JSON list of C-alpha atoms and ligand atoms in Angstrom, two decimals:
[
{"chain": "A", "resi": 992, "resn": "MET", "atom": "CA", "xyz": [7.80, 13.29, -16.07]},
{"chain": "A", "resi": 993, "resn": "GLN", "atom": "CA", "xyz": [7.72, 9.99, -14.29]},
{"chain": "A", "resi": 994, "resn": "LYS", "atom": "CA", "xyz": [4.57, 9.28, -12.29]},
{"chain": "A", "resi": 995, "resn": "ILE", "atom": "CA", "xyz": [4.49, 7.89, -8.75]},
{"chain": "A", "resi": 996, "resn": "LEU", "atom": "CA", "xyz": [1.87, 5.56, -7.25]},
{"chain": "A", "resi": 997, "resn": "VAL", "atom": "CA", "xyz": [0.75, 6.77, -3.81]},
{"chain": "A", "resi": 998, "resn": "SER", "atom": "CA", "xyz": [-1.58, 5.14, -1.29]},
{"chain": "A", "resi": 999, "resn": "ALA", "atom": "CA", "xyz": [-4.87, 7.00, -1.52]},
{"chain": "A", "resi": 1000, "resn": "CYS", "atom": "CA", "xyz": [-5.16, 7.31, 2.27]},
{"chain": "A", "resi": 1001, "resn": "LEU", "atom": "CA", "xyz": [-1.82, 9.20, 2.45]},
{"chain": "A", "resi": 1002, "resn": "LEU", "atom": "CA", "xyz": [-3.35, 11.82, 0.15]},
{"chain": "A", "resi": 1003, "resn": "GLY", "atom": "CA", "xyz": [-6.25, 12.43, 2.51]},
{"chain": "A", "resi": 1004, "resn": "ASN", "atom": "CA", "xyz": [-8.80, 10.06, 1.01]},
{"chain": "A", "resi": 1005, "resn": "LYS", "atom": "CA", "xyz": [-10.95, 8.45, 3.69]},
{"chain": "A", "resi": 1006, "resn": "VAL", "atom": "CA", "xyz": [-10.53, 4.88, 2.47]},
{"chain": "A", "resi": 1007, "resn": "ARG", "atom": "CA", "xyz": [-9.01, 3.14, 5.48]},
{"chain": "A", "resi": 1008, "resn": "TYR", "atom": "CA", "xyz": [-10.79, 0.23, 7.15]},
{"chain": "A", "resi": 1009, "resn": "ASN", "atom": "CA", "xyz": [-12.07, 2.62, 9.85]},
{"chain": "A", "resi": 1010, "resn": "GLY", "atom": "CA", "xyz": [-13.27, 5.27, 7.41]},
{"chain": "A", "resi": 1011, "resn": "ALA", "atom": "CA", "xyz": [-10.33, 7.56, 8.18]},
{"chain": "A", "resi": 1012, "resn": "ASP", "atom": "CA", "xyz": [-7.44, 8.82, 6.09]},
{"chain": "A", "resi": 1013, "resn": "LEU", "atom": "CA", "xyz": [-3.75, 8.80, 6.87]},
{"chain": "A", "resi": 1014, "resn": "PHE", "atom": "CA", "xyz": [-2.96, 12.22, 5.42]},
{"chain": "A", "resi": 1015, "resn": "PHE", "atom": "CA", "xyz": [0.77, 12.71, 5.16]},
{"chain": "A", "resi": 1016, "resn": "GLU", "atom": "CA", "xyz": [2.06, 16.25, 4.88]},
{"chain": "A", "resi": 1017, "resn": "SER", "atom": "CA", "xyz": [5.22, 16.47, 2.80]},
{"chain": "A", "resi": 1018, "resn": "PRO", "atom": "CA", "xyz": [6.63, 19.26, 0.62]},
{"chain": "A", "resi": 1019, "resn": "ILE", "atom": "CA", "xyz": [8.04, 16.62, -1.75]},
{"chain": "A", "resi": 1020, "resn": "LEU", "atom": "CA", "xyz": [4.64, 14.99, -2.14]},
{"chain": "A", "resi": 1021, "resn": "LYS", "atom": "CA", "xyz": [3.00, 18.39, -2.64]},
{"chain": "A", "resi": 1022, "resn": "THR", "atom": "CA", "xyz": [5.46, 19.21, -5.42]},
{"chain": "A", "resi": 1023, "resn": "TRP", "atom": "CA", "xyz": [4.72, 15.91, -7.14]},
{"chain": "A", "resi": 1024, "resn": "ILE", "atom": "CA", "xyz": [0.98, 16.56, -6.85]},
{"chain": "A", "resi": 1025, "resn": "ASP", "atom": "CA", "xyz": [1.40, 20.06, -8.30]},
{"chain": "A", "resi": 1026, "resn": "GLN", "atom": "CA", "xyz": [3.40, 18.55, -11.18]},
{"chain": "A", "resi": 1027, "resn": "GLY", "atom": "CA", "xyz": [0.55, 16.11, -11.88]},
{"chain": "A", "resi": 1028, "resn": "ARG", "atom": "CA", "xyz": [2.76, 13.11, -11.21]},
{"chain": "A", "resi": 1029, "resn": "VAL", "atom": "CA", "xyz": [0.86, 11.44, -8.38]},
{"chain": "A", "resi": 1030, "resn": "VAL", "atom": "CA", "xyz": [-1.42, 8.49, -9.12]},
{"chain": "A", "resi": 1031, "resn": "SER", "atom": "CA", "xyz": [-3.67, 7.85, -6.11]},
{"chain": "A", "resi": 1032, "resn": "PHE", "atom": "CA", "xyz": [-4.59, 4.22, -5.52]},
{"chain": "A", "resi": 1033, "resn": "CYS", "atom": "CA", "xyz": [-6.17, 2.10, -2.78]},
{"chain": "A", "resi": 1034, "resn": "PRO", "atom": "CA", "xyz": [-5.78, -1.63, -3.47]},
{"chain": "A", "resi": 1035, "resn": "GLU", "atom": "CA", "xyz": [-8.46, -2.69, -0.98]},
{"chain": "A", "resi": 1036, "resn": "VAL", "atom": "CA", "xyz": [-11.18, -0.33, -2.19]},
{"chain": "A", "resi": 1037, "resn": "SER", "atom": "CA", "xyz": [-10.22, -1.03, -5.83]},
{"chain": "A", "resi": 1038, "resn": "ALA", "atom": "CA", "xyz": [-10.81, -4.72, -5.13]},
{"chain": "A", "resi": 1039, "resn": "GLY", "atom": "CA", "xyz": [-14.34, -3.93, -3.98]},
{"chain": "A", "resi": 1040, "resn": "LEU", "atom": "CA", "xyz": [-13.94, -3.91, -0.21]},
{"chain": "A", "resi": 1041, "resn": "PRO", "atom": "CA", "xyz": [-16.21, -1.38, 1.51]},
{"chain": "A", "resi": 1042, "resn": "VAL", "atom": "CA", "xyz": [-15.43, 1.63, 3.68]},
{"chain": "A", "resi": 1043, "resn": "PRO", "atom": "CA", "xyz": [-15.58, 1.12, 6.58]},
{"chain": "A", "resi": 1044, "resn": "ARG", "atom": "CA", "xyz": [-14.55, -2.53, 6.73]},
{"chain": "A", "resi": 1045, "resn": "SER", "atom": "CA", "xyz": [-13.26, -4.87, 9.37]},
{"chain": "A", "resi": 1046, "resn": "ALA", "atom": "CA", "xyz": [-9.57, -4.55, 10.28]},
{"chain": "A", "resi": 1047, "resn": "ALA", "atom": "CA", "xyz": [-7.50, -7.25, 8.57]},
{"chain": "A", "resi": 1048, "resn": "GLU", "atom": "CA", "xyz": [-4.06, -8.71, 9.21]},
{"chain": "A", "resi": 1049, "resn": "ILE", "atom": "CA", "xyz": [-1.83, -11.23, 7.46]},
{"chain": "A", "resi": 1050, "resn": "CYS", "atom": "CA", "xyz": [-1.91, -14.50, 9.38]},
{"chain": "A", "resi": 1051, "resn": "GLY", "atom": "CA", "xyz": [0.89, -17.01, 9.03]},
{"chain": "A", "resi": 1052, "resn": "GLY", "atom": "CA", "xyz": [3.43, -14.96, 7.15]},
{"chain": "A", "resi": 1053, "resn": "ASN", "atom": "CA", "xyz": [3.77, -11.93, 4.93]},
{"chain": "A", "resi": 1054, "resn": "GLY", "atom": "CA", "xyz": [2.41, -10.53, 1.70]},
{"chain": "A", "resi": 1055, "resn": "GLY", "atom": "CA", "xyz": [4.67, -12.69, -0.44]},
{"chain": "A", "resi": 1056, "resn": "LEU", "atom": "CA", "xyz": [3.35, -15.83, 1.23]},
{"chain": "A", "resi": 1057, "resn": "VAL", "atom": "CA", "xyz": [-0.23, -14.63, 0.72]},
{"chain": "A", "resi": 1058, "resn": "LEU", "atom": "CA", "xyz": [0.54, -14.30, -3.01]},
{"chain": "A", "resi": 1059, "resn": "SER", "atom": "CA", "xyz": [1.77, -17.89, -3.10]},
{"chain": "A", "resi": 1060, "resn": "GLY", "atom": "CA", "xyz": [-1.19, -19.21, -1.08]},
{"chain": "A", "resi": 1061, "resn": "LYS", "atom": "CA", "xyz": [0.88, -20.04, 2.00]},
{"chain": "A", "resi": 1062, "resn": "ALA", "atom": "CA", "xyz": [-0.55, -17.34, 4.29]},
{"chain": "A", "resi": 1063, "resn": "LYS", "atom": "CA", "xyz": [-3.92, -15.63, 4.51]},
{"chain": "A", "resi": 1064, "resn": "VAL", "atom": "CA", "xyz": [-5.37, -12.19, 5.09]},
{"chain": "A", "resi": 1065, "resn": "ILE", "atom": "CA", "xyz": [-8.04, -12.54, 7.74]},
{"chain": "A", "resi": 1066, "resn": "GLU", "atom": "CA", "xyz": [-10.45, -9.91, 9.00]},
{"chain": "A", "resi": 1067, "resn": "LYS", "atom": "CA", "xyz": [-10.89, -9.44, 12.72]},
{"chain": "A", "resi": 1068, "resn": "ASN", "atom": "CA", "xyz": [-14.31, -11.09, 12.34]},
{"chain": "A", "resi": 1069, "resn": "GLY", "atom": "CA", "xyz": [-12.66, -14.20, 10.86]},
{"chain": "A", "resi": 1070, "resn": "THR", "atom": "CA", "xyz": [-13.48, -13.63, 7.18]},
{"chain": "A", "resi": 1071, "resn": "ASP", "atom": "CA", "xyz": [-10.76, -14.68, 4.74]},
{"chain": "A", "resi": 1072, "resn": "VAL", "atom": "CA", "xyz": [-10.17, -11.75, 2.39]},
{"chain": "A", "resi": 1073, "resn": "SER", "atom": "CA", "xyz": [-6.98, -13.07, 0.76]},
{"chain": "A", "resi": 1074, "resn": "LYS", "atom": "CA", "xyz": [-8.64, -13.16, -2.66]},
{"chain": "A", "resi": 1075, "resn": "GLU", "atom": "CA", "xyz": [-9.64, -9.49, -2.46]},
{"chain": "A", "resi": 1076, "resn": "PHE", "atom": "CA", "xyz": [-6.19, -8.44, -1.26]},
{"chain": "A", "resi": 1077, "resn": "ILE", "atom": "CA", "xyz": [-4.48, -10.33, -4.10]},
{"chain": "A", "resi": 1078, "resn": "ASN", "atom": "CA", "xyz": [-6.93, -8.81, -6.57]},
{"chain": "A", "resi": 1079, "resn": "GLY", "atom": "CA", "xyz": [-6.13, -5.33, -5.22]},
{"chain": "A", "resi": 1080, "resn": "ALA", "atom": "CA", "xyz": [-2.42, -5.99, -5.61]},
{"chain": "A", "resi": 1081, "resn": "GLN", "atom": "CA", "xyz": [-2.89, -7.12, -9.21]},
{"chain": "A", "resi": 1082, "resn": "LEU", "atom": "CA", "xyz": [-4.91, -3.99, -9.97]},
{"chain": "A", "resi": 1083, "resn": "ALA", "atom": "CA", "xyz": [-2.13, -1.83, -8.48]},
{"chain": "A", "resi": 1084, "resn": "LEU", "atom": "CA", "xyz": [0.42, -3.60, -10.68]},
{"chain": "A", "resi": 1085, "resn": "LYS", "atom": "CA", "xyz": [-1.77, -3.07, -13.72]},
{"chain": "A", "resi": 1086, "resn": "VAL", "atom": "CA", "xyz": [-1.92, 0.69, -13.04]},
{"chain": "A", "resi": 1087, "resn": "CYS", "atom": "CA", "xyz": [1.88, 0.80, -12.64]},
{"chain": "A", "resi": 1088, "resn": "LYS", "atom": "CA", "xyz": [2.39, -1.02, -15.92]},
{"chain": "A", "resi": 1089, "resn": "GLN", "atom": "CA", "xyz": [-0.13, 1.15, -17.77]},
{"chain": "A", "resi": 1090, "resn": "GLN", "atom": "CA", "xyz": [1.51, 4.35, -16.55]},
{"chain": "A", "resi": 1091, "resn": "ASN", "atom": "CA", "xyz": [5.16, 3.19, -16.58]},
{"chain": "A", "resi": 1092, "resn": "ILE", "atom": "CA", "xyz": [5.39, 3.71, -12.82]},
{"chain": "A", "resi": 1093, "resn": "THR", "atom": "CA", "xyz": [8.56, 2.41, -11.20]},
{"chain": "A", "resi": 1094, "resn": "VAL", "atom": "CA", "xyz": [8.29, 4.04, -7.76]},
{"chain": "A", "resi": 1095, "resn": "ALA", "atom": "CA", "xyz": [5.49, 3.75, -5.20]},
{"chain": "A", "resi": 1096, "resn": "ILE", "atom": "CA", "xyz": [4.92, 5.44, -1.84]},
{"chain": "A", "resi": 1097, "resn": "LEU", "atom": "CA", "xyz": [2.69, 3.15, 0.19]},
{"chain": "A", "resi": 1098, "resn": "ALA", "atom": "CA", "xyz": [1.33, 3.44, 3.73]},
{"chain": "A", "resi": 1099, "resn": "GLU", "atom": "CA", "xyz": [3.55, 1.63, 6.22]},
{"chain": "A", "resi": 1100, "resn": "SER", "atom": "CA", "xyz": [2.27, -1.37, 8.21]},
{"chain": "A", "resi": 1101, "resn": "SER", "atom": "CA", "xyz": [-0.92, -1.95, 6.19]},
{"chain": "A", "resi": 1102, "resn": "PRO", "atom": "CA", "xyz": [-1.58, -5.59, 5.18]},
{"chain": "A", "resi": 1103, "resn": "SER", "atom": "CA", "xyz": [-1.74, -4.32, 1.58]},
{"chain": "A", "resi": 1104, "resn": "CYS", "atom": "CA", "xyz": [0.59, -1.35, 1.50]},
{"chain": "A", "resi": 1105, "resn": "GLY", "atom": "CA", "xyz": [3.17, -1.94, 4.27]},
{"chain": "A", "resi": 1106, "resn": "SER", "atom": "CA", "xyz": [6.66, -2.13, 2.80]},
{"chain": "A", "resi": 1107, "resn": "ASN", "atom": "CA", "xyz": [8.88, -2.67, 5.85]},
{"chain": "A", "resi": 1108, "resn": "THR", "atom": "CA", "xyz": [6.46, -3.68, 8.60]},
{"chain": "A", "resi": 1109, "resn": "ILE", "atom": "CA", "xyz": [3.08, -5.35, 8.96]},
{"chain": "A", "resi": 1110, "resn": "TYR", "atom": "CA", "xyz": [1.04, -6.41, 12.02]},
{"chain": "A", "resi": 1111, "resn": "ASN", "atom": "CA", "xyz": [1.68, -9.88, 13.38]},
{"chain": "A", "resi": 1112, "resn": "GLY", "atom": "CA", "xyz": [-1.69, -11.43, 12.52]},
{"chain": "A", "resi": 1113, "resn": "LYS", "atom": "CA", "xyz": [-2.90, -11.67, 16.10]},
{"chain": "A", "resi": 1114, "resn": "PHE", "atom": "CA", "xyz": [-4.65, -8.29, 16.33]},
{"chain": "A", "resi": 1115, "resn": "SER", "atom": "CA", "xyz": [-2.43, -7.49, 19.29]},
{"chain": "A", "resi": 1116, "resn": "ASN", "atom": "CA", "xyz": [-1.09, -4.20, 17.91]},
{"chain": "A", "resi": 1117, "resn": "ILE", "atom": "CA", "xyz": [2.38, -5.70, 17.46]},
{"chain": "A", "resi": 1118, "resn": "LYS", "atom": "CA", "xyz": [4.35, -5.06, 14.29]},
{"chain": "A", "resi": 1119, "resn": "ILE", "atom": "CA", "xyz": [6.82, -7.42, 12.64]},
{"chain": "A", "resi": 1120, "resn": "ALA", "atom": "CA", "xyz": [9.18, -7.03, 9.70]},
{"chain": "A", "resi": 1121, "resn": "GLY", "atom": "CA", "xyz": [7.51, -7.78, 6.39]},
{"chain": "A", "resi": 1122, "resn": "SER", "atom": "CA", "xyz": [5.64, -6.42, 3.40]},
{"chain": "A", "resi": 1123, "resn": "GLY", "atom": "CA", "xyz": [1.94, -6.32, 2.63]},
{"chain": "A", "resi": 1124, "resn": "VAL", "atom": "CA", "xyz": [0.35, -8.04, -0.36]},
{"chain": "A", "resi": 1125, "resn": "THR", "atom": "CA", "xyz": [0.44, -5.12, -2.80]},
{"chain": "A", "resi": 1126, "resn": "SER", "atom": "CA", "xyz": [3.96, -4.05, -1.80]},
{"chain": "A", "resi": 1127, "resn": "SER", "atom": "CA", "xyz": [5.20, -7.61, -2.24]},
{"chain": "A", "resi": 1128, "resn": "LEU", "atom": "CA", "xyz": [3.72, -7.95, -5.72]},
{"chain": "A", "resi": 1129, "resn": "LEU", "atom": "CA", "xyz": [5.03, -4.56, -6.86]},
{"chain": "A", "resi": 1130, "resn": "LYS", "atom": "CA", "xyz": [8.52, -5.35, -5.51]},
{"chain": "A", "resi": 1131, "resn": "ARG", "atom": "CA", "xyz": [8.48, -8.71, -7.33]},
{"chain": "A", "resi": 1132, "resn": "HIS", "atom": "CA", "xyz": [7.91, -6.80, -10.55]},
{"chain": "A", "resi": 1133, "resn": "GLY", "atom": "CA", "xyz": [10.83, -4.44, -9.98]},
{"chain": "A", "resi": 1134, "resn": "ILE", "atom": "CA", "xyz": [8.88, -1.47, -8.67]},
{"chain": "A", "resi": 1135, "resn": "LYS", "atom": "CA", "xyz": [10.66, 0.36, -5.86]},
{"chain": "A", "resi": 1136, "resn": "VAL", "atom": "CA", "xyz": [8.29, 0.60, -2.90]},
{"chain": "A", "resi": 1137, "resn": "TYR", "atom": "CA", "xyz": [8.88, 3.14, -0.12]},
{"chain": "A", "resi": 1138, "resn": "SER", "atom": "CA", "xyz": [6.86, 4.03, 2.94]},
{"chain": "A", "resi": 1139, "resn": "GLN", "atom": "CA", "xyz": [5.75, 7.59, 3.59]},
{"chain": "A", "resi": 1140, "resn": "TYR", "atom": "CA", "xyz": [8.67, 7.90, 6.02]},
{"chain": "A", "resi": 1141, "resn": "GLU", "atom": "CA", "xyz": [11.15, 7.18, 3.21]},
{"chain": "A", "resi": 1142, "resn": "ILE", "atom": "CA", "xyz": [9.90, 9.81, 0.78]},
{"chain": "A", "resi": 1143, "resn": "CYS", "atom": "CA", "xyz": [13.35, 11.47, 0.56]},
{"chain": "A", "resi": 1144, "resn": "LYS", "atom": "CA", "xyz": [14.83, 8.13, -0.52]},
{"chain": "A", "resi": 1145, "resn": "ALA", "atom": "CA", "xyz": [12.07, 7.79, -3.09]},
{"chain": "A", "resi": 1146, "resn": "ALA", "atom": "CA", "xyz": [12.81, 11.25, -4.46]},
{"chain": "A", "resi": 1147, "resn": "GLU", "atom": "CA", "xyz": [16.51, 10.33, -4.72]},
{"chain": "A", "resi": 1148, "resn": "SER", "atom": "CA", "xyz": [15.66, 7.17, -6.65]},
{"chain": "A", "resi": 1149, "resn": "LEU", "atom": "CA", "xyz": [13.71, 9.21, -9.21]},
{"chain": "A", "resi": 1150, "resn": "LYS", "atom": "CA", "xyz": [16.71, 11.41, -10.07]},
{"chain": "B", "resi": 1232, "resn": "SF4", "atom": "S1", "xyz": [-5.10, -0.41, 1.30]},
{"chain": "B", "resi": 1232, "resn": "SF4", "atom": "FE1", "xyz": [-3.38, 1.01, 1.26]},
{"chain": "B", "resi": 1232, "resn": "SF4", "atom": "S2", "xyz": [-4.27, 2.83, 0.29]},
{"chain": "B", "resi": 1232, "resn": "SF4", "atom": "FE2", "xyz": [-5.98, 1.60, 0.96]},
{"chain": "B", "resi": 1232, "resn": "SF4", "atom": "S3", "xyz": [-6.47, 2.38, 2.98]},
{"chain": "B", "resi": 1232, "resn": "SF4", "atom": "FE3", "xyz": [-5.09, 0.65, 3.28]},
{"chain": "B", "resi": 1232, "resn": "SF4", "atom": "S4", "xyz": [-3.06, 1.59, 3.41]},
{"chain": "B", "resi": 1232, "resn": "SF4", "atom": "FE4", "xyz": [-4.42, 3.11, 2.51]}
]
């Protein structure tokens, strides 16, 4: 059965910047877990960033522009973590390729995992349309990326 990449925080792992999870209750997700199809992954922790860590946002664009060096991921304390975010995205892609994964459910609005929205880079709690760094790289490689709110669409696409 086809496996699905899922943001680790959505599965209850406390890997978010603030040490919390983003547990998402879903019968569809539970079925996939029971079937052994879910591959849990956190790009930021996989790239070596600690928990907790400073909040980060994409400044000057979106995940695609970070990948091409035209925008940056900056922590609230001013540290440029673009390299780590790109590394995390590449590691996510590697896992997808190794396990023939073509569908991912990633946490909406994260600078790594957001697939429809991200924050505007000003730490003002305002969202804009756009994808995070990992979502952008996966999409570029033909992987269908859905947020947790689109899990029914994801299930449809696996049929
Ligand atoms: S990088 Fe993705 S998986 Fe990791 S905590 Fe952020 S949203 Fe969750």
